[in-house]
Coordinates of C-alpha atoms and ligand atoms in Angstrom, one line a residue:
X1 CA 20.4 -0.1 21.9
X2 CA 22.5 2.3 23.8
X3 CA 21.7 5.6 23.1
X4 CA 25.1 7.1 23.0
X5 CA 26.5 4.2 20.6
X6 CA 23.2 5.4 18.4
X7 CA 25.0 9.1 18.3
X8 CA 28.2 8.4 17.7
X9 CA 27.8 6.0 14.8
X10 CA 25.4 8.6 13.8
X11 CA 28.0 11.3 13.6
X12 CA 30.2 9.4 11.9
X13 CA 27.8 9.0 9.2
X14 CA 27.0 12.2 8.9
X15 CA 30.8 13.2 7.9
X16 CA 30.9 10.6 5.8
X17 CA 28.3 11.4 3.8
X18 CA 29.0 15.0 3.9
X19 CA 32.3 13.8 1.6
X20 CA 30.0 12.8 -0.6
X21 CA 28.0 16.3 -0.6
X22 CA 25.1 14.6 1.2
X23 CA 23.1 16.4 4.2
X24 CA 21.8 13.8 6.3
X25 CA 20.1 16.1 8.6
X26 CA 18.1 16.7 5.5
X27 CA 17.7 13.5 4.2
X28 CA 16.1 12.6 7.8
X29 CA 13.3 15.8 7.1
X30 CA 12.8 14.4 4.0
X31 CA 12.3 11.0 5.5
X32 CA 9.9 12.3 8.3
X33 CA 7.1 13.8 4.8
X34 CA 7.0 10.2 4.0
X35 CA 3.5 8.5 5.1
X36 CA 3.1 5.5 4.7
X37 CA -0.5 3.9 4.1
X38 CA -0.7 1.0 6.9
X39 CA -2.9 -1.5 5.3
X40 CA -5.5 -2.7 7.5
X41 CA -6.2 -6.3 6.6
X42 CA -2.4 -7.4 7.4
X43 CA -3.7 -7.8 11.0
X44 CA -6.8 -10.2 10.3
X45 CA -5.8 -11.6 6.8
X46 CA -8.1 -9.8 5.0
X47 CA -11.1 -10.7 7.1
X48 CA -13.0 -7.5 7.4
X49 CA -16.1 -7.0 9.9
X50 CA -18.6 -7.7 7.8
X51 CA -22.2 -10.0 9.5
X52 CA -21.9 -13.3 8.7
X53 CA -18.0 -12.8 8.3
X54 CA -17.0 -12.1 4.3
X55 CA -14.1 -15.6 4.2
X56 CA -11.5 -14.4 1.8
X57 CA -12.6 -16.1 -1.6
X58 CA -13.6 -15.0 -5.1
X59 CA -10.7 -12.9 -4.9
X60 CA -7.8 -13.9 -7.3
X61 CA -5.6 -13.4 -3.7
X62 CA -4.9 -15.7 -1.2
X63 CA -3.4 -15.3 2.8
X64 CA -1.9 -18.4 4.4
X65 CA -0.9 -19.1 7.2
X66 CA -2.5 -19.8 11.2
X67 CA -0.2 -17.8 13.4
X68 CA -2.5 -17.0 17.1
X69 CA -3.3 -13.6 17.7
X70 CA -5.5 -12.5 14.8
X71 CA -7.7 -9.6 15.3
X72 CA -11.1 -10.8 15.4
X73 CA -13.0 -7.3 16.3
X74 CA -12.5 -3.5 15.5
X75 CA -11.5 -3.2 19.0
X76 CA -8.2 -5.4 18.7
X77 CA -7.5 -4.3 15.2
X78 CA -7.2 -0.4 16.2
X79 CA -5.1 -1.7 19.5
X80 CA -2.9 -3.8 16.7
X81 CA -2.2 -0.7 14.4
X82 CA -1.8 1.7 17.6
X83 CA 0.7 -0.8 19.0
X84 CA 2.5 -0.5 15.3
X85 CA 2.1 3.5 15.7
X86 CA 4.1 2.8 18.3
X87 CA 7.3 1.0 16.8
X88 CA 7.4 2.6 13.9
X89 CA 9.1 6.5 13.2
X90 CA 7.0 9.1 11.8
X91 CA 3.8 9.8 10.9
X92 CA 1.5 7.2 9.0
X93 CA -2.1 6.9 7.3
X94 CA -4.4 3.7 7.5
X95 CA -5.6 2.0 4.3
X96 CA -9.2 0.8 4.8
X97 CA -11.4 -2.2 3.0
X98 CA -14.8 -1.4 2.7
X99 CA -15.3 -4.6 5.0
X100 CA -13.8 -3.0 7.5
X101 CA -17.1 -1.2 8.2
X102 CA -18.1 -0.8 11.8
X103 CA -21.3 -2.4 11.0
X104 CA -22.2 -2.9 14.8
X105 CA -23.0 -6.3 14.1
X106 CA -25.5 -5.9 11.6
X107 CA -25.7 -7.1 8.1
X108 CA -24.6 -4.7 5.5
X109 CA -25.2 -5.2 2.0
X110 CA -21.8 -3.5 0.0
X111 CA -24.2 -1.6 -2.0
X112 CA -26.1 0.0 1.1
X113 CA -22.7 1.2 3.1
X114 CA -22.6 4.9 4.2
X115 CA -20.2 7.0 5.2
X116 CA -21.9 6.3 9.1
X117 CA -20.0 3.1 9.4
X118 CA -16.9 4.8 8.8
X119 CA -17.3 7.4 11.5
X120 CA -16.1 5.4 14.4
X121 CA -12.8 5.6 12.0
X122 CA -12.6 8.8 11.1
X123 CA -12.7 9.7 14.9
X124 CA -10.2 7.8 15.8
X125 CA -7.5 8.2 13.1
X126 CA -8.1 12.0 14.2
X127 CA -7.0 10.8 17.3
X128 CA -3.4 9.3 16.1
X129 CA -2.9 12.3 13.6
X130 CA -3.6 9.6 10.8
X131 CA -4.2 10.1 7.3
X132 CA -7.0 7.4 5.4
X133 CA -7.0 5.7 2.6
X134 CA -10.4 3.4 0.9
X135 CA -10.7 0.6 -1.1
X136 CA -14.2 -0.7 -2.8
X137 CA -14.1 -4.4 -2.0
X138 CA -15.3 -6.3 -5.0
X139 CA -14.6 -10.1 -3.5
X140 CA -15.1 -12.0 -0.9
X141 CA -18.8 -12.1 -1.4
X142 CA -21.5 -14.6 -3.6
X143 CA -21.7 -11.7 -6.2
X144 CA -18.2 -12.6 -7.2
X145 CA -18.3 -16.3 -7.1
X146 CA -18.2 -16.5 -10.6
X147 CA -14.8 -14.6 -10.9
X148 CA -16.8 -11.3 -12.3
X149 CA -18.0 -7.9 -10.6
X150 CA -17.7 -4.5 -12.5
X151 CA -17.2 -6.3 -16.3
X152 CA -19.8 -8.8 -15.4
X153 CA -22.0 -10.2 -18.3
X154 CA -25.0 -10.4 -15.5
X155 CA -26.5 -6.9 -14.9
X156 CA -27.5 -7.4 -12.0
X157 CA -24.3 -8.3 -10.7
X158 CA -22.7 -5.7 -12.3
X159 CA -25.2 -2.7 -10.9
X160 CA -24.5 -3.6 -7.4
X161 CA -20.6 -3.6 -7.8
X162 CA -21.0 -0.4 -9.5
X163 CA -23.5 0.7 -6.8
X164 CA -20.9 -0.4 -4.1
X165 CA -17.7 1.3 -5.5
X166 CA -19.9 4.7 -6.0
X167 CA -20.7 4.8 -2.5
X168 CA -16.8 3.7 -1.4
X169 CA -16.6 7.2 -3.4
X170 CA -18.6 8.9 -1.5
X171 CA -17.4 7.7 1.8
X172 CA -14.3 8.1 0.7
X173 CA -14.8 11.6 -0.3
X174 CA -16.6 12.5 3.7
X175 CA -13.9 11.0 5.1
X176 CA -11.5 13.3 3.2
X177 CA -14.0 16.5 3.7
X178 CA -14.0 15.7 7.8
X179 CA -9.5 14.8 7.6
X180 CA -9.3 17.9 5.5
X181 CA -7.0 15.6 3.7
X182 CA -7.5 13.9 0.6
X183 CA -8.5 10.1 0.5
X184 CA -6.8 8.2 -1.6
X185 CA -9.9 5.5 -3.2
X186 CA -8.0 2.8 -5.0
X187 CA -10.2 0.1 -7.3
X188 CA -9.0 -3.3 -7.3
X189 CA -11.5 -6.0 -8.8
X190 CA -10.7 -9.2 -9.4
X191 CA -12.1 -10.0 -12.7
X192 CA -10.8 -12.7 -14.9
X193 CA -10.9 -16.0 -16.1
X194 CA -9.3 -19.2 -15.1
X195 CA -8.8 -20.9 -18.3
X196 CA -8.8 -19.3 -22.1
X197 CA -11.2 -16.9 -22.7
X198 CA -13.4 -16.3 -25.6
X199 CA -14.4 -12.8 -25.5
X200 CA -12.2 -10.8 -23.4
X201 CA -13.3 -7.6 -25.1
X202 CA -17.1 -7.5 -24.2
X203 CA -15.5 -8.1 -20.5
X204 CA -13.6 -4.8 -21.1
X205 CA -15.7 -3.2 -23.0
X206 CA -18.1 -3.6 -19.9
X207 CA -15.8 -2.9 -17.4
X208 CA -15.2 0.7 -19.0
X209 CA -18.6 1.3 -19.4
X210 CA -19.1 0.5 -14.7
X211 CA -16.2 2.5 -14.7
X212 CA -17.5 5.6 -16.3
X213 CA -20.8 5.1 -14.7
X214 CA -18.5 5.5 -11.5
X215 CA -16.7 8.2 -12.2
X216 CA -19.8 10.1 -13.8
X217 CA -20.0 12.0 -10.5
X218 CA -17.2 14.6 -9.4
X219 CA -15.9 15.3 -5.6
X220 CA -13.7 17.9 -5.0
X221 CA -9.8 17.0 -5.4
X222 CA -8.7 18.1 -1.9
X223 CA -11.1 15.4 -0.5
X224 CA -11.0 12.7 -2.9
X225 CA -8.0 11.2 -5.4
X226 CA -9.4 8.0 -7.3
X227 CA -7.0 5.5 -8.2
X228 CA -7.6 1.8 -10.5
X229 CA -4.9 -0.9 -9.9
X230 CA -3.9 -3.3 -12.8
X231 CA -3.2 -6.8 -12.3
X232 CA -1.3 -9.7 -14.5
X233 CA -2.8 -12.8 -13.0
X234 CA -4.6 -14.3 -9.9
X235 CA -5.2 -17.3 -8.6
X236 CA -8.4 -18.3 -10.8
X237 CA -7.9 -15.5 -13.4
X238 CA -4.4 -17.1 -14.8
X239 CA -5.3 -17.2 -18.0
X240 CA -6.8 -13.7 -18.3
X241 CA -7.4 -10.5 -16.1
X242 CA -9.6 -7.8 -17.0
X243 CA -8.0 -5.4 -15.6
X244 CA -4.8 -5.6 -17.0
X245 CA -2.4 -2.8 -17.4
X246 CA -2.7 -1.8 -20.5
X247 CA -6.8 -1.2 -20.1
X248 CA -6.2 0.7 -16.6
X249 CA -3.1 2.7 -18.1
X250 CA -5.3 3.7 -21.1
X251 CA -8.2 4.6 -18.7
X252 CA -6.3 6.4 -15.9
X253 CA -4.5 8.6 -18.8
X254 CA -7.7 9.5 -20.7
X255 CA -9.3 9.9 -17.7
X256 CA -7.0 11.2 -15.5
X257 CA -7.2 9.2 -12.8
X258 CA -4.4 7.8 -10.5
X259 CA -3.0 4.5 -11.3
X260 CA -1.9 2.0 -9.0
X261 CA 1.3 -0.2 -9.5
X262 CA 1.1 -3.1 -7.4
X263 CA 4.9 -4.4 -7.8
X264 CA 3.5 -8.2 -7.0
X265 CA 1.2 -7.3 -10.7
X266 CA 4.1 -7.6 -13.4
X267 CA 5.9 -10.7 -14.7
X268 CA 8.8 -11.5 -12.0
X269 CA 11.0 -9.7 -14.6
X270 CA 9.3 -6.7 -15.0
X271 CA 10.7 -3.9 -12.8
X272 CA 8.2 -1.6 -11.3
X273 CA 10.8 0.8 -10.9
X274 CA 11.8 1.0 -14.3
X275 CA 8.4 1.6 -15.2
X276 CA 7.4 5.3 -13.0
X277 CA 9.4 7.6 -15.0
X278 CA 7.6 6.1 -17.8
X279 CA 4.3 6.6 -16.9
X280 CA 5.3 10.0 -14.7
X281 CA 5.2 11.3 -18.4
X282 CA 1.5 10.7 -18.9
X283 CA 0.1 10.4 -15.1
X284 CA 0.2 12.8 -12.8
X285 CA 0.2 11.0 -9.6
X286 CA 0.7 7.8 -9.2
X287 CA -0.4 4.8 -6.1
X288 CA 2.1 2.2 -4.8
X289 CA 1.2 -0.7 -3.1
X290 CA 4.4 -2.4 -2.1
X291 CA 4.6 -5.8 -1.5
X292 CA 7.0 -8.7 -2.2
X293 CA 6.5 -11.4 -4.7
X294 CA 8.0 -14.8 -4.6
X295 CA 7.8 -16.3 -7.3
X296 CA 4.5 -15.1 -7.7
X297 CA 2.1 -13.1 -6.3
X298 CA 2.5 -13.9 -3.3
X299 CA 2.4 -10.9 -0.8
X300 CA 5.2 -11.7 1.3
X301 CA 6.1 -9.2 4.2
X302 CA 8.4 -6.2 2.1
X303 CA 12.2 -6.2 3.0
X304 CA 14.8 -3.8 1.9
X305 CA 15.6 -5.6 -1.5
X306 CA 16.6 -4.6 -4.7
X307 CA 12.9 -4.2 -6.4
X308 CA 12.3 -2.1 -3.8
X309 CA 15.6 0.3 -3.8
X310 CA 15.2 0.9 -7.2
X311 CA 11.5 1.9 -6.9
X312 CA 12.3 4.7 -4.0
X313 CA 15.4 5.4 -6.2
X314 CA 13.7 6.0 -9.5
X315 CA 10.8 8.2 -7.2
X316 CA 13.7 10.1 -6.0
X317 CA 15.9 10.5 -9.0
X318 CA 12.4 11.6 -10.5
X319 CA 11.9 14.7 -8.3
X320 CA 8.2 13.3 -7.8
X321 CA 7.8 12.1 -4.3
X322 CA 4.9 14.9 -4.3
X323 CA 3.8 12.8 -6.7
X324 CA 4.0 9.6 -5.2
X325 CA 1.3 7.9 -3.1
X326 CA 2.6 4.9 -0.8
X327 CA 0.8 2.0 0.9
X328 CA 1.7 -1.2 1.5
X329 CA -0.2 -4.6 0.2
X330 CA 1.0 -7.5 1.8
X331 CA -0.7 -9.9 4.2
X332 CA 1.3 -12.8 6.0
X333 CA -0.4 -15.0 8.5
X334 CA 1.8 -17.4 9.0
X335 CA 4.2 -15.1 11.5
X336 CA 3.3 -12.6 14.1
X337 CA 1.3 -9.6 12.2
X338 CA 2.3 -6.9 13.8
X339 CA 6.0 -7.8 13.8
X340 CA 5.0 -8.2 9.5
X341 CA 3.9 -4.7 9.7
X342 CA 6.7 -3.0 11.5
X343 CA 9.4 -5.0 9.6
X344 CA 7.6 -4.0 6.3
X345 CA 7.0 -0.3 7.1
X346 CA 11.0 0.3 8.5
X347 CA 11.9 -1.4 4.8
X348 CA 9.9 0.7 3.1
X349 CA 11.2 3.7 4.9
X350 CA 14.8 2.4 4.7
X351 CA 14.3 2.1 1.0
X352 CA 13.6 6.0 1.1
X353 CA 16.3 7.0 3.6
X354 CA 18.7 5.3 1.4
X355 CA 17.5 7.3 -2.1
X356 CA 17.5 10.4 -0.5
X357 CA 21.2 9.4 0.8
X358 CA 22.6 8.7 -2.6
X359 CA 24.9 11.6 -4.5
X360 CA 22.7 11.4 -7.5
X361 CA 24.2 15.0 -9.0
X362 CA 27.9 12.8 -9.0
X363 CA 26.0 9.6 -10.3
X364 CA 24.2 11.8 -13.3
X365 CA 27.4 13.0 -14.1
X366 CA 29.8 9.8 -14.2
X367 CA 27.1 8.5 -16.5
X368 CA 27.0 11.2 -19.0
X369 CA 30.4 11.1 -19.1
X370 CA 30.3 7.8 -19.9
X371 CA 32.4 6.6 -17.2
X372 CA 30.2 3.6 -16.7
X373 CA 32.4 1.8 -14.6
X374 CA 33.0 4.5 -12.1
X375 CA 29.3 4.8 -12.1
X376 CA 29.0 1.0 -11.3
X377 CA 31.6 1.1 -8.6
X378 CA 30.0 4.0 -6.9
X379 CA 26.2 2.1 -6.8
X380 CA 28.2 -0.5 -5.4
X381 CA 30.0 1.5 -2.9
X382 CA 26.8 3.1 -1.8
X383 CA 25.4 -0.4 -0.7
X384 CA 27.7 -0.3 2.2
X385 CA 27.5 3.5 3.9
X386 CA 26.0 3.8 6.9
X387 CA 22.7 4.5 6.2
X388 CA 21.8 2.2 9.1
X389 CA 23.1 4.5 11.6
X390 CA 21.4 6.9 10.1
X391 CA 17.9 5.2 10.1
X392 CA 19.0 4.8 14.0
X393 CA 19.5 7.9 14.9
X394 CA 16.1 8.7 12.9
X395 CA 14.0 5.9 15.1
X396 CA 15.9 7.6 18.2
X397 CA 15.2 10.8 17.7
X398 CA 11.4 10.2 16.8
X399 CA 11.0 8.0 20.5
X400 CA 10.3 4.7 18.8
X401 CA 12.6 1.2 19.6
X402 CA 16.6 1.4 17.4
X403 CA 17.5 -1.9 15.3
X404 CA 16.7 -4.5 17.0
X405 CA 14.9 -3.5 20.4
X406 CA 11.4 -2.9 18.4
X407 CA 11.9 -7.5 18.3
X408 CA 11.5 -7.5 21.9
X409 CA 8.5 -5.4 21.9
X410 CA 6.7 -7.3 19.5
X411 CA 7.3 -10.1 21.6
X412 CA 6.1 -8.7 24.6
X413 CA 3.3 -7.7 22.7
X414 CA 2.7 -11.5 21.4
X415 CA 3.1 -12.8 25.3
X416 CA 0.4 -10.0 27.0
X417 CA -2.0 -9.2 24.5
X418 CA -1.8 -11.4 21.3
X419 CA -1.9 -14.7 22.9
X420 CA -4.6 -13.9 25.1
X421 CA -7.4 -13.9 22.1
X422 CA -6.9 -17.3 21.6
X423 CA -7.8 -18.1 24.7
Ligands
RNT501 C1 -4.9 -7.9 -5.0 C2 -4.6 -6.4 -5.0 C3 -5.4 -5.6 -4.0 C4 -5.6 -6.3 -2.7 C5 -6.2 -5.5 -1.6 C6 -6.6 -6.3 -0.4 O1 -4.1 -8.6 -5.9 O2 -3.3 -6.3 -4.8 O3 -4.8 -4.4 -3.8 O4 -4.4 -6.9 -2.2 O5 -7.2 -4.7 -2.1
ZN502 ZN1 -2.5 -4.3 -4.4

């Protein structure tokens, strides 16, 4: 993009929206606090490093697609995410999987992983100024096959997953002590059942017993922030998930914990942006993992849509991006995975960019007036300011590839390095 266009449509929008009252000078500083959690397993389809290789399963999620150029090795992942570093404005963290180990080839049980086989990590996001963020990883493995890990019936079963996810505390916890920066540990498990269940309370009666056991030990708060994520459905838990949202919203307020909202984990009509300014009342911080549903579940790369304006919106209107954790949760294979990242990660931003641009003082006020069309007519309005030249000028200024330049890139990236692994 030429660079002088980028300025020019750039001061245009700033005097636009400075008749509506809006600094967008400041909206771009309040843009550049926003990091973004990259999540790892969008560049090998949730694969992880683990010896013999953990193949997604027993996991209520599911990645499809074949496109070339998956990372097979830490090696390529790192170059994948550093190439994304690169086309992306800002500064970022990196969500890890406990699979994501750098288990030097060896085999690993999940409830014998130690904060060594994260240190390779830890180096290296020091490296790129990156934040980290953990996650347990409670499928993938035999101990899940049956569709049960922390509420598991078996007790053997159900030790070692609470066995795994203290350790991911622990790590979790050094990595944040070494960062100086607090790791976000998130618990997803995938426990449910296919068809009708008869007892779903012993199931959560069980899983709130692993989950005190988890919790029974404390790490400071500047290292460590533990989050549980909620979930409505998977495939092969249709008819019932453990951990739905009522039993993690109960748990995370009674034992104040951070609770994930996973906008792919509601009915397609629920709004997960209606929902924060609810639970803002009760919680004090929350976790987003942003993805797209279609239809379903189904994890599609994130795009600047409506679901997503309203949840940046409602976080803005809210006064709580302090608040506010974000990472993203989506995992495409069937396109180029690193142009799924940086298309995901600008969306998520632009989502942002456009909250902080909106005149919500003139908006409040319309609406207590009751001048409810007005206050239609101005949402509406708002959809068509040029918050794209302002995004611009923000990819400009922080060195990275304007609109449509980062395509190229990615391609370039696909012809010298991606294609190459398959050979
Ligand atoms: C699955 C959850 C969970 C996972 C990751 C890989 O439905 O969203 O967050 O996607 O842990
Ligand atoms: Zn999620």
């Amino acid at each position: 993009m030429n660079k002088e266009l980028v300025k020019k449509a750039y001061a245009i929008a700033r005097e636009q929206y400075a008749g509506l009252g809006i600094d967008t000078d400041k909206a771009i500083e309040r843009l550049k606090d926003i990091r973004i959690s990259l999540h790892c397993w969008q560049a090998d389809d949730v694969g992880g490093f683990e010896k013999p290789d953990a193949a997604l399963s027993g996991g209520g999620i599911q990645v499809t697609g074949n496109y070339p150029g998956k990372a097979r090795n830490i090696p390529q992942l790192r170059q994948d995410i550093e190439k994304v570093l690169t086309l992306v404005p800002g500064r970022q963290r990196i969500n890890l999987h406990a699979i994501y180990g750098d288990f030097q080839n060896q085999r690993v049980e999940r409830d014998q992983i130690e904060l060594s086989h994260f240190q390779s990590w830890i180096d290296w996001a020091k490296k790129f100024g990156l934040g980290i963020d953990f996650n347990p990883t409670c499928f993938s493995h035999p101990y899940a096959d049956d569709g049960f890990t922390l509420s598991s019936k078996n007790e053997k079963r159900r030790t070692f997953w609470v066995e795994h996810v203290k350790r991911c505390r622990e790590i979790a916890a050094g990595i944040g002590k070494q960062l100086n920066d607090p790791v976000v540990n998130n618990i997803w498990i995938p426990d449910g059942s296919k068809d009708i269940p008869v007892d779903r309370f012993t199931h959560r009666t069980i899983l709130k017993r692993s989950l005190d056991e988890i919790f029974a030990i404390r790490y400071p708060e500047e290292y460590l922030k533990d989050s549980v994520e909620c979930k409505l459905f998977g495939i092969g838990s249709e008819a019932m998930v453990v951990g739905s949202h009522e039993f993690y919203m109960g748990y995370a307020i009674k034992n104040n914990k951070l609770l994930c909202l996973d906008n792919g984990h509601f009915h397609p009509t629920e709004q997960v942006g209606d929902k924060i300014s609810s639970i803002l009342q009760y919680i004090d911080e929350i976790l987003l993992h942003v993805t797209r549903g279609v239809r379903w579940d189904s994890d599609h790369v994130v795009t600047f849509n409506d679901e997503l304006q309203l949840i940046a919106q409602e976080i803005v209107r809210a006064e709580a991006i302090n608040r506010v954790h974000i990472g993203l949760d989506y995992f495409d294979g069937s396109i180029n995975r690193i142009g799924a990242y940086v298309t995901g990660i600008r969306a998520a931003q632009l989502a942002f960019l456009f909250a902080f641009l909106e005149p919500t003082g003139i908006l409040k006020k319309l609406e207590e007036e009751g001048k409810n069309f007005e206050r239609l007519a101005f949402l509406e309005l708002l959809k068509t300011k040029p918050f794209g030249a302002v995004y611009d000028y923000y990819c400009l200024a922080g060195n990275v590839p304007v609109g449509e330049d980062y395509i190229a890139e990615i391609q370039k990236y696909e012809t010298d390095v991606l294609n190459k692994r398959n050979l």
